[in-house]
């Protein structure tokens, strides 16, 4: 029996542990998925929380862990669409309650799900970086800082950069092989040394 | 395409250029299944696009903010998915939030009802005495003190700054923006009649009751999380494993609360500590999880509490009792909660919250209080409820504050 099936059983037996497992597995990517649709973070959070509550309420219906995941994405997508439609007062009768839907999610939901999960995986790699490298990564890619600005902001912890250098290079290679982040790291180190 | 095939992992391997020929075939099959899939893959292989997406994801889930968000969402879902049978508190306390239920039973043992009120004292209308509110002072490492907004309920400590709970900016921990590694010692203090909530850098939430002080670092050490408490606070300790670096095992990250002569150690749990300097005892009440309580003298033989238990440390030894937990934590949800409390104990709470001095007109009546009352009422409306039970009050101004004189009314004697 796979661990995931064990947790599915717990969920079906009404143990919150089972639900906690599925949250741990899907909540982050799902919230990101919802956020892309509705823009406001608070709305996305509400929608996703509500969908997990609905998983709990319909727990008897799931035959596999994949059913749970499909239900989550379909229900979240529909709730987002309903939220967006609410402004124009249109209401779609969306039928994620039907089990056929859980077996065959449509293409939009599938690509959205795969996109969200891939970004979650990339982010997980970033979270695995030692702190110093994660800082450099965020400065370059998320804050758009130039090499000089990075040197300046890391100036006081230059020693930490040296110490972490070889490990950083190794780890980053695993994240984005051949990407120019490595050059940035090298630059930072050269400039800091000089 | 079956859902269970792990396409995201294949795409990541492709990004990292470690995909095997067999996996490449699986990925090709997926691409062939739907033209939308190729569009998606191209987007994911485009570095600027993928970085913008990763940034958006990081804004949700990166750093402490992400931990706080996750814990909050999980808590919300778990709160809405409890079995009816498990909602014990609701069975025991079927009042609505606004309901007020207060009974006083017992016998008055008054030998005299001669309330001697200083004739020079000015009699004050109790309705003018407002309850406490969201009041606190934040003290930074450099000694600067900031009075926190009363319109806000809490603050959140991040790596580089401290914000209010709703995200409004408050103060940068280090305005140089350089000292990323540096840890600052900070202090949050509430006055009498004040309460405030703080979320620490690890996601732990602390509700600080009136006249209390919490000292904490801007960031915790790798091996332990230590805060100091004087007064009363409710802790919801985030259960997080500190990552020890690549490849190494995740280890527990103990959380310690140090109060005068006592240390409480936990991993992730909810509990209340009342350690007011003017109380003879420190009371630690466990709501959830497991905690270890140790006196400084007997640090190596800690006492273990299970939910529903309370330890009392009288600066000599630690005693454990099973208690009505609600009685000790209701303040955090905005209530006074009495369950057989003596007037001294009940009025001591009112005294801290309304910032009033107490005076008994004569012998303290041997009554017991039962019930739950909202803390946001004015003193006057609270006293009105107590008057119905046969108590009588007078509020006078004294020095720069107020004094509450407690007696019994004629009919009840």
Coordinates of C-alpha atoms in Angstrom, one line a residue:
Chain A
X1 CA 0.0 0.0 0.0
X2 CA 1.3 3.4 -0.9
X3 CA 1.6 6.0 1.8
X4 CA -0.8 8.2 0.0
X5 CA -3.4 5.4 0.0
X6 CA -2.9 5.0 3.7
X7 CA -3.8 8.7 4.1
X8 CA -6.7 8.4 1.8
X9 CA -8.1 5.7 4.1
X10 CA -7.5 8.0 7.1
X11 CA -9.4 10.7 5.3
X12 CA -12.3 8.4 4.4
X13 CA -12.5 7.2 8.0
X14 CA -12.9 10.8 9.1
X15 CA -9.4 11.4 10.6
X16 CA -8.2 15.0 10.1
X17 CA -4.7 13.6 9.7
X18 CA -5.7 12.4 6.3
X19 CA -6.9 15.8 5.3
X20 CA -3.7 17.4 6.7
X21 CA -1.7 15.1 4.4
X22 CA -3.6 16.3 1.3
X23 CA -3.3 19.9 2.4
X24 CA 0.5 19.4 2.8
X25 CA 0.6 17.9 -0.7
X26 CA -1.7 20.3 -2.6
X27 CA -2.5 23.4 -0.7
X28 CA 0.4 25.6 -1.9
X29 CA 0.2 24.8 -5.6
X30 CA -3.6 25.0 -5.4
X31 CA -3.5 28.5 -3.8
X32 CA -1.1 29.6 -6.5
X33 CA -3.4 28.2 -9.1
X34 CA -6.4 30.0 -7.7
X35 CA -4.3 33.2 -7.3
X36 CA -3.5 33.2 -11.0
X37 CA -7.2 33.2 -11.7
X38 CA -8.7 35.6 -9.2
X39 CA -5.6 37.9 -8.5
X40 CA -6.5 38.8 -4.9
X41 CA -4.6 36.6 -2.5
X42 CA -7.3 36.7 0.2
X43 CA -10.0 35.4 -2.3
X44 CA -7.7 32.6 -3.4
X45 CA -7.1 31.6 0.2
X46 CA -10.8 31.5 1.0
X47 CA -11.6 29.5 -2.1
X48 CA -8.9 26.9 -1.4
X49 CA -9.8 26.6 2.2
X50 CA -13.4 26.1 1.2
X51 CA -12.5 23.4 -1.3
X52 CA -10.6 21.4 1.4
X53 CA -13.6 21.6 3.6
X54 CA -15.6 20.2 0.7
X55 CA -13.1 17.4 0.3
X56 CA -13.8 16.6 3.9
X57 CA -17.5 16.7 3.4
X58 CA -17.5 14.5 0.4
X59 CA -14.7 12.2 1.6
X60 CA -16.8 9.0 1.2
X61 CA -16.9 9.6 -2.6
X62 CA -13.2 9.3 -3.4
X63 CA -11.9 6.1 -4.7
X64 CA -8.3 7.2 -5.2
X65 CA -5.9 9.9 -4.2
X66 CA -6.0 11.1 -7.8
X67 CA -9.7 11.6 -7.4
X68 CA -9.0 13.9 -4.4
X69 CA -6.5 16.0 -6.4
X70 CA -8.8 16.2 -9.5
X71 CA -11.7 17.3 -7.3
X72 CA -9.5 20.0 -5.6
X73 CA -8.4 21.5 -8.9
X74 CA -11.8 21.3 -10.6
X75 CA -13.7 22.7 -7.5
X76 CA -11.1 25.5 -7.1
X77 CA -11.2 26.4 -10.8
X78 CA -15.1 26.5 -10.7
X79 CA -15.1 28.5 -7.6
X80 CA -12.7 31.0 -9.1
X81 CA -14.8 31.3 -12.3
X82 CA -18.0 31.8 -10.2
X83 CA -16.2 34.5 -8.3
X84 CA -15.1 36.2 -11.5
X85 CA -18.6 35.8 -12.9
X86 CA -20.3 37.2 -9.8
X87 CA -19.5 40.7 -11.0
X88 CA -21.5 40.1 -14.2
X89 CA -24.2 38.3 -12.2
X90 CA -23.8 35.2 -14.5
X91 CA -23.9 32.0 -12.6
X92 CA -22.7 28.8 -14.1
X93 CA -24.1 25.5 -12.9
X94 CA -20.8 23.8 -12.6
X95 CA -21.0 20.1 -11.8
X96 CA -17.8 19.1 -10.1
X97 CA -20.1 17.1 -7.8
X98 CA -20.5 14.5 -10.6
X99 CA -18.0 11.7 -10.4
X100 CA -17.4 11.6 -14.2
X101 CA -15.7 15.0 -13.9
X102 CA -13.3 13.7 -11.3
X103 CA -12.3 10.9 -13.7
X104 CA -11.9 13.2 -16.7
X105 CA -10.9 16.7 -15.8
X106 CA -10.8 19.0 -18.9
X107 CA -7.6 20.2 -20.5
X108 CA -7.7 23.7 -18.9
X109 CA -7.7 22.2 -15.4
X110 CA -5.0 19.7 -16.3
X111 CA -2.5 22.2 -17.8
X112 CA -3.2 24.7 -15.0
X113 CA -2.5 22.0 -12.5
X114 CA 0.7 20.8 -14.1
X115 CA 1.9 24.4 -14.4
X116 CA 1.2 25.1 -10.7
X117 CA 2.8 21.8 -9.6
X118 CA 5.9 22.4 -11.7
X119 CA 6.3 25.9 -10.3
X120 CA 5.9 24.4 -6.8
X121 CA 8.7 21.9 -7.5
X122 CA 11.0 24.7 -8.7
X123 CA 10.2 26.7 -5.6
X124 CA 10.9 23.6 -3.5
X125 CA 14.4 23.5 -5.0
X126 CA 14.8 27.1 -4.1
X127 CA 13.7 26.4 -0.5
X128 CA 16.3 23.7 -0.3
X129 CA 19.2 26.0 -1.1
X130 CA 21.3 27.1 1.9
X131 CA 20.1 30.4 3.2
X132 CA 22.8 32.5 1.6
X133 CA 22.3 31.2 -1.9
X134 CA 18.5 31.6 -1.5
X135 CA 19.1 35.2 -0.7
X136 CA 21.3 35.7 -3.8
X137 CA 18.7 33.8 -5.9
X138 CA 15.9 36.1 -4.7
X139 CA 17.9 39.2 -5.2
X140 CA 18.8 38.4 -8.8
X141 CA 15.5 36.9 -10.0
X142 CA 12.8 38.3 -7.8
X143 CA 14.2 41.7 -6.9
X144 CA 16.0 42.2 -10.2
X145 CA 19.2 43.5 -8.5
X146 CA 22.3 44.1 -10.5
X147 CA 25.6 42.3 -9.6
X148 CA 27.0 45.5 -8.0
X149 CA 23.9 46.0 -5.9
X150 CA 24.1 42.4 -4.8
X151 CA 27.7 42.8 -3.8
X152 CA 26.8 45.9 -1.9
X153 CA 23.9 44.4 0.0
X154 CA 25.9 41.3 0.8
X155 CA 29.0 43.2 1.5
X156 CA 29.1 42.6 5.2
X157 CA 28.7 38.9 4.9
X158 CA 31.3 38.4 2.2
X159 CA 32.9 35.6 4.3
X160 CA 29.7 33.7 4.3
X161 CA 29.7 33.9 0.5
X162 CA 33.2 32.5 0.3
X163 CA 32.5 29.6 2.6
X164 CA 29.4 28.7 0.8
X165 CA 30.9 29.1 -2.7
X166 CA 31.6 25.6 -3.7
X167 CA 28.5 24.1 -2.2
X168 CA 26.4 26.9 -3.8
X169 CA 27.8 26.1 -7.3
X170 CA 27.0 22.4 -6.8
X171 CA 23.4 23.0 -5.6
X172 CA 22.6 25.6 -8.1
X173 CA 23.7 23.4 -10.9
X174 CA 20.9 21.1 -9.9
X175 CA 18.3 23.8 -9.9
X176 CA 19.0 25.4 -13.3
X177 CA 21.7 23.7 -15.1
X178 CA 23.4 26.0 -17.6
X179 CA 21.4 29.0 -16.5
X180 CA 23.2 32.3 -16.0
X181 CA 22.7 32.3 -12.3
X182 CA 26.0 30.6 -12.0
X183 CA 27.7 33.4 -13.8
X184 CA 26.2 35.9 -11.4
X185 CA 27.4 33.9 -8.4
X186 CA 30.9 33.8 -9.9
X187 CA 30.8 37.6 -10.6
X188 CA 29.6 38.3 -7.1
X189 CA 32.5 36.4 -5.7
X190 CA 35.1 38.0 -7.9
X191 CA 33.9 41.4 -7.1
X192 CA 33.7 40.7 -3.4
X193 CA 37.2 39.4 -3.4
X194 CA 38.6 42.3 -5.4
Chain B
X1 CA -3.6 11.2 -20.2
X2 CA -3.9 9.5 -16.8
X3 CA -3.6 12.0 -14.0
X4 CA -1.3 9.9 -11.9
X5 CA 1.7 10.2 -14.2
X6 CA 4.1 12.7 -12.7
X7 CA 4.5 15.2 -15.5
X8 CA 5.7 18.1 -13.3
X9 CA 8.8 16.0 -12.2
X10 CA 9.6 15.2 -15.8
X11 CA 9.4 18.9 -16.7
X12 CA 11.7 19.8 -13.9
X13 CA 14.2 17.1 -15.0
X14 CA 14.1 18.6 -18.5
X15 CA 14.7 22.1 -17.0
X16 CA 17.7 20.7 -15.1
X17 CA 18.8 18.7 -18.2
X18 CA 18.9 15.5 -16.3
X19 CA 16.0 13.8 -18.1
X20 CA 16.7 10.2 -19.3
X21 CA 15.8 9.1 -22.8
X22 CA 13.0 6.9 -21.4
X23 CA 11.5 9.8 -19.6
X24 CA 11.9 12.0 -22.7
X25 CA 9.6 9.5 -24.5
X26 CA 7.0 9.7 -21.8
X27 CA 7.1 13.5 -22.0
X28 CA 6.8 13.4 -25.8
X29 CA 3.7 11.2 -25.4
X30 CA 2.2 13.8 -23.1
X31 CA 3.1 16.6 -25.5
X32 CA 1.4 14.7 -28.4
X33 CA -1.8 14.2 -26.4
X34 CA -2.9 17.9 -26.5
X35 CA -1.5 21.0 -28.3
X36 CA -2.1 22.9 -25.0
X37 CA 0.6 20.8 -23.4
X38 CA 3.3 22.0 -25.8
X39 CA 2.3 25.6 -25.2
X40 CA 2.6 24.9 -21.5
X41 CA 6.0 23.3 -21.8
X42 CA 7.4 26.2 -23.9
X43 CA 6.2 28.6 -21.2
X44 CA 8.0 26.5 -18.6
X45 CA 11.2 26.4 -20.5
X46 CA 11.2 30.1 -21.0
X47 CA 13.4 31.5 -18.2
X48 CA 12.0 35.0 -17.7
X49 CA 8.4 33.6 -17.7
X50 CA 9.2 30.8 -15.3
X51 CA 11.1 33.2 -13.0
X52 CA 8.1 35.6 -12.9
X53 CA 5.9 32.6 -12.0
X54 CA 8.4 31.4 -9.3
X55 CA 8.4 34.9 -7.9
X56 CA 4.6 34.9 -7.7
X57 CA 4.8 31.5 -5.9
X58 CA 7.5 32.8 -3.6
X59 CA 5.4 35.8 -2.6
X60 CA 2.8 33.3 -1.4
X61 CA 5.0 30.7 0.1
X62 CA 8.5 31.9 0.6
X63 CA 10.2 32.6 3.9
X64 CA 8.3 33.1 7.2
X65 CA 5.4 34.7 5.4
X66 CA 4.7 31.4 3.7
X67 CA 4.8 29.5 7.0
X68 CA 2.4 31.9 8.6
X69 CA 0.1 31.7 5.6
X70 CA 0.2 27.9 5.5
X71 CA -0.4 27.6 9.3
X72 CA -3.3 30.0 9.1
X73 CA -5.0 28.2 6.2
X74 CA -4.5 24.8 7.7
X75 CA -5.9 26.0 11.0
X76 CA -9.0 27.5 9.2
X77 CA -9.7 24.3 7.4
X78 CA -9.2 22.1 10.5
X79 CA -11.5 24.3 12.5
X80 CA -14.2 23.8 9.9
X81 CA -13.8 20.0 9.7
X82 CA -14.2 18.9 13.3
X83 CA -16.6 16.2 14.1
X84 CA -19.6 17.4 16.0
X85 CA -18.7 15.0 18.8
X86 CA -15.3 16.6 19.2
X87 CA -16.7 20.1 19.7
X88 CA -16.8 19.6 23.4
X89 CA -16.5 23.2 24.3
X90 CA -19.6 24.0 22.4
X91 CA -21.5 21.3 24.3
X92 CA -20.4 22.7 27.5
X93 CA -20.8 26.3 26.7
X94 CA -23.9 26.7 24.6
X95 CA -23.8 30.5 24.7
X96 CA -23.4 32.7 21.7
X97 CA -20.5 35.1 21.7
X98 CA -22.6 38.0 22.8
X99 CA -24.4 36.1 25.5
X100 CA -23.8 37.0 29.0
X101 CA -24.3 34.5 31.7
X102 CA -23.3 35.4 35.2
X103 CA -24.4 33.8 38.4
X104 CA -23.2 34.5 41.8
X105 CA -23.9 32.0 44.5
X106 CA -22.7 31.8 48.1
X107 CA -23.3 33.5 51.3
X108 CA -22.4 37.0 52.2
X109 CA -20.6 37.1 55.4
X110 CA -20.6 40.8 56.2
X111 CA -20.0 42.0 59.6
X112 CA -20.2 45.6 58.7
X113 CA -21.3 47.5 55.6
X114 CA -19.9 50.8 56.5
X115 CA -18.3 51.7 53.3
X116 CA -15.9 54.5 54.3
X117 CA -15.4 56.5 51.2
X118 CA -12.9 59.3 51.4
X119 CA -15.1 62.4 51.4
X120 CA -12.6 64.2 49.2
X121 CA -12.7 61.5 46.5
X122 CA -14.7 62.4 43.5
X123 CA -17.4 59.9 42.6
X124 CA -17.0 58.8 39.0
X125 CA -19.5 57.3 36.6
X126 CA -18.4 53.7 36.0
X127 CA -19.7 53.9 32.4
X128 CA -17.0 56.4 31.7
X129 CA -14.4 53.7 32.4
X130 CA -13.7 52.0 29.1
X131 CA -12.3 48.5 28.8
X132 CA -8.8 47.8 27.7
X133 CA -8.0 47.5 24.0
X134 CA -5.2 46.8 21.5
X135 CA -2.4 48.7 23.3
X136 CA 1.2 47.9 23.3
X137 CA 4.7 49.3 22.9
X138 CA 7.4 47.8 20.7
X139 CA 11.0 48.4 21.8
X140 CA 13.7 47.9 19.2
X141 CA 17.3 46.8 19.8
X142 CA 18.5 50.4 19.5
X143 CA 16.2 51.5 22.4
X144 CA 13.6 53.2 20.2
X145 CA 10.0 52.6 21.5
X146 CA 7.0 52.6 19.2
X147 CA 3.4 52.9 20.4
X148 CA 1.5 50.4 18.3
X149 CA -1.8 51.4 16.6
X150 CA -4.9 50.7 18.5
X151 CA -6.7 50.1 15.2
X152 CA -4.5 47.0 14.7
X153 CA -4.6 43.7 16.6
X154 CA -1.2 42.3 16.0
X155 CA 2.2 42.5 14.5
X156 CA 4.3 40.1 12.5
X157 CA 8.1 39.8 12.6
X158 CA 9.8 39.2 9.3
X159 CA 13.5 38.9 8.4
X160 CA 13.9 42.6 7.4
X161 CA 11.0 44.3 9.0
X162 CA 8.0 44.2 11.3
X163 CA 4.6 44.8 9.9
X164 CA 1.1 44.9 11.3
X165 CA -1.0 41.7 10.8
X166 CA -2.8 43.2 7.8
X167 CA 0.6 43.8 6.1
X168 CA 0.7 47.6 6.8
X169 CA 4.4 48.5 7.3
X170 CA 5.6 49.4 10.8
X171 CA 9.3 49.4 11.0
X172 CA 12.4 48.1 9.3
X173 CA 14.5 46.0 11.7
X174 CA 17.6 47.2 9.9
X175 CA 17.3 50.2 7.7
X176 CA 20.8 49.7 6.3
X177 CA 19.5 46.6 4.5
X178 CA 22.9 45.1 4.9
X179 CA 23.1 43.1 8.0
X180 CA 21.2 40.1 6.8
X181 CA 22.8 37.8 9.3
X182 CA 22.3 39.9 12.3
X183 CA 19.8 39.0 15.1
X184 CA 18.2 41.8 17.1
X185 CA 16.6 41.6 20.5
X186 CA 13.2 43.1 20.6
X187 CA 10.5 43.6 23.2
X188 CA 6.7 43.9 23.1
X189 CA 5.1 45.3 26.3
X190 CA 1.4 45.8 27.0
X191 CA 0.2 48.3 29.7
X192 CA -2.6 47.6 32.1
X193 CA -5.7 47.5 29.9
X194 CA -3.8 46.5 26.8
X195 CA -3.5 43.4 24.8
X196 CA -1.7 42.6 21.6
X197 CA -0.8 39.7 19.3
X198 CA 2.5 39.0 17.8
X199 CA 3.6 36.5 15.2
X200 CA 7.3 35.6 15.6
X201 CA 9.7 34.9 12.8
X202 CA 9.1 31.1 13.0
X203 CA 5.3 31.5 12.6
X204 CA 4.5 31.1 16.3
X205 CA 1.6 33.3 17.5
X206 CA 1.6 34.9 21.0
X207 CA -1.3 36.7 22.5
X208 CA 0.0 39.0 25.2
X209 CA -2.5 39.9 28.0
X210 CA -2.5 43.1 30.0
X211 CA 0.6 44.4 31.9
X212 CA 2.9 41.8 30.2
X213 CA 6.2 41.8 28.5
X214 CA 7.6 39.5 25.9
X215 CA 11.3 39.6 24.9
X216 CA 12.2 37.8 21.7
X217 CA 14.9 37.8 18.9
X218 CA 14.2 39.1 15.4
X219 CA 15.3 35.6 14.3
X220 CA 15.7 32.5 16.3
X221 CA 19.0 30.5 16.7
X222 CA 19.4 27.3 14.7
X223 CA 19.3 25.0 17.7
X224 CA 16.5 26.5 19.8
X225 CA 13.8 29.2 20.0
X226 CA 13.9 31.1 23.3
X227 CA 11.6 33.9 24.5
X228 CA 11.2 35.6 27.9
X229 CA 7.8 36.3 29.4
X230 CA 6.7 38.4 32.3
X231 CA 2.9 38.6 32.8
X232 CA 0.5 36.5 30.9
X233 CA 0.5 35.1 27.3
X234 CA -1.1 32.5 25.2
X235 CA 1.3 30.6 22.9
X236 CA 0.4 28.9 19.7
X237 CA 3.8 27.4 18.9
X238 CA 4.5 26.7 15.2
X239 CA 5.6 23.1 14.7
X240 CA 8.4 23.5 12.3
X241 CA 11.5 21.5 11.7
X242 CA 14.6 23.6 11.2
X243 CA 16.3 22.5 8.1
X244 CA 19.9 21.8 9.0
X245 CA 21.2 22.2 5.5
X246 CA 21.4 20.0 2.4
X247 CA 21.2 16.3 2.9
X248 CA 21.1 16.4 6.7
X249 CA 18.2 15.2 8.7
X250 CA 15.5 17.6 9.9
X251 CA 15.7 18.0 13.6
X252 CA 13.2 19.2 16.2
X253 CA 13.5 22.9 17.1
X254 CA 12.5 23.3 20.7
X255 CA 10.7 26.4 21.8
X256 CA 11.4 27.7 25.4
X257 CA 9.5 30.2 27.4
X258 CA 11.6 31.5 30.3
X259 CA 9.8 33.2 33.2
X260 CA 11.1 34.0 36.7
X261 CA 12.6 30.8 37.9
X262 CA 10.7 28.5 35.4
X263 CA 11.3 27.3 31.9
X264 CA 8.6 25.7 29.7
X265 CA 9.8 23.7 26.7
X266 CA 7.7 22.5 23.8
X267 CA 8.0 21.4 20.2
X268 CA 4.7 22.7 18.7
X269 CA 1.6 23.2 20.8
X270 CA -0.8 25.6 22.4
X271 CA -0.6 26.7 26.0
X272 CA -1.1 29.7 28.4
X273 CA 1.3 31.0 30.9
X274 CA 0.4 33.4 33.7
X275 CA 3.6 34.7 35.4
X276 CA 2.7 38.1 36.9
X277 CA 5.3 39.4 39.2
X278 CA 2.7 40.2 41.8
X279 CA 1.2 36.7 41.7
X280 CA 2.8 34.2 44.1
X281 CA 2.6 31.5 41.5
X282 CA 3.3 30.8 37.8
X283 CA 0.5 28.9 36.1
X284 CA 1.1 27.0 32.9
X285 CA -2.1 25.6 31.2
X286 CA -1.8 23.2 28.3
X287 CA -4.5 23.2 25.6
X288 CA -2.9 21.0 22.9
X289 CA 0.2 18.9 22.5
X290 CA 2.8 18.3 25.2
X291 CA 5.0 20.6 27.2
X292 CA 7.8 20.2 29.8
X293 CA 7.9 22.5 32.7
X294 CA 11.0 22.8 34.8
X295 CA 12.1 25.1 37.6
X296 CA 15.6 26.6 37.3
X297 CA 16.6 24.6 40.3
X298 CA 15.5 21.2 38.9
X299 CA 16.1 21.8 35.3
X300 CA 17.0 18.2 34.7
X301 CA 13.8 16.6 36.0
X302 CA 11.0 18.5 34.1
X303 CA 7.3 17.9 34.7
X304 CA 5.3 16.8 31.7
X305 CA 1.8 18.2 31.1
X306 CA -0.9 16.6 28.9
X307 CA -3.8 18.7 27.5
X308 CA -6.2 19.9 30.2
X309 CA -3.5 19.9 32.9
X310 CA -2.1 22.9 34.6
X311 CA 1.1 23.2 36.5
X312 CA 1.5 25.7 39.4
X313 CA 5.0 26.7 40.3
X314 CA 5.2 28.6 43.7
X315 CA 8.9 29.2 43.3
X316 CA 9.5 26.1 45.4
X317 CA 8.0 23.2 43.7
X318 CA 5.7 22.4 40.7
X319 CA 2.2 20.9 41.3
X320 CA 0.0 19.5 38.5
X321 CA -3.8 19.6 38.4
X322 CA -6.5 18.9 35.9
X323 CA -8.4 22.2 35.3
X324 CA -11.1 23.8 33.2
X325 CA -8.9 25.1 30.4
X326 CA -11.4 27.7 29.2
X327 CA -11.1 29.5 32.5
X328 CA -7.5 30.3 31.8
X329 CA -7.6 31.1 28.1
X330 CA -10.9 32.9 27.5
X331 CA -9.1 36.2 27.8
X332 CA -7.4 35.6 24.5
X333 CA -10.8 35.4 22.7
X334 CA -12.0 38.5 24.5
X335 CA -13.9 37.1 27.5
X336 CA -13.8 37.1 31.2
X337 CA -14.6 33.5 32.2
X338 CA -15.4 32.6 35.7
X339 CA -16.0 29.1 37.1
X340 CA -16.3 29.2 40.8
X341 CA -13.8 32.1 41.1
X342 CA -13.4 33.9 44.4
X343 CA -14.0 37.7 44.3
X344 CA -10.3 38.3 44.7
X345 CA -9.4 36.3 41.6
X346 CA -12.3 37.7 39.6
X347 CA -11.7 41.3 40.5
X348 CA -7.9 41.0 40.0
X349 CA -8.7 40.3 36.3
X350 CA -11.0 43.3 36.1
X351 CA -8.4 45.4 37.8
X352 CA -5.8 44.7 35.2
X353 CA -8.1 45.1 32.3
X354 CA -9.8 48.3 33.3
X355 CA -6.7 49.6 35.0
X356 CA -8.4 50.3 38.3
X357 CA -7.4 49.9 41.9
X358 CA -9.5 47.7 44.1
X359 CA -10.8 48.4 47.6
X360 CA -13.2 46.3 49.7
X361 CA -15.6 48.2 51.8
X362 CA -15.5 45.5 54.5
X363 CA -14.7 41.8 54.7
X364 CA -14.4 40.1 51.4
X365 CA -17.7 38.3 50.7
X366 CA -17.4 34.5 50.3
X367 CA -19.1 34.3 46.9
X368 CA -18.3 32.4 43.8
X369 CA -18.6 33.7 40.3
X370 CA -19.7 31.7 37.3
X371 CA -20.1 32.8 33.7
X372 CA -18.6 34.3 30.7
X373 CA -18.7 38.1 29.9
X374 CA -17.3 40.0 27.0
X375 CA -14.2 42.0 27.8
X376 CA -15.1 44.9 25.5
X377 CA -17.9 46.2 27.8
X378 CA -17.4 49.4 29.8
X379 CA -16.8 48.8 33.5
X380 CA -20.3 50.3 34.1
X381 CA -22.2 47.6 32.1
X382 CA -20.1 44.9 33.7
X383 CA -20.8 46.2 37.2
X384 CA -24.5 46.4 36.4
X385 CA -24.5 42.6 35.9
X386 CA -22.7 42.1 39.1
X387 CA -25.1 44.4 41.0
X388 CA -28.0 42.1 40.1
X389 CA -26.2 39.5 42.1
X390 CA -26.3 41.6 45.2
X391 CA -23.0 43.5 44.9
X392 CA -22.7 47.2 45.2
X393 CA -20.0 49.4 43.7
X394 CA -18.6 52.8 43.8
X395 CA -16.0 54.2 41.6
X396 CA -13.9 57.1 42.8
X397 CA -10.9 58.9 41.3
X398 CA -7.7 58.4 43.2
X399 CA -4.4 59.9 42.4
X400 CA -4.2 59.8 38.6
X401 CA -6.4 56.7 38.3
X402 CA -9.6 55.2 39.5
X403 CA -10.5 53.0 42.5
X404 CA -13.4 50.5 42.6
X405 CA -14.9 50.1 46.1
X406 CA -16.8 46.8 46.4
X407 CA -19.5 46.2 49.0
X408 CA -22.8 44.4 49.4
X409 CA -26.2 46.1 48.9
X410 CA -28.7 46.3 51.8
X411 CA -31.2 43.7 50.5
X412 CA -28.6 41.0 50.2
X413 CA -27.6 41.1 53.8

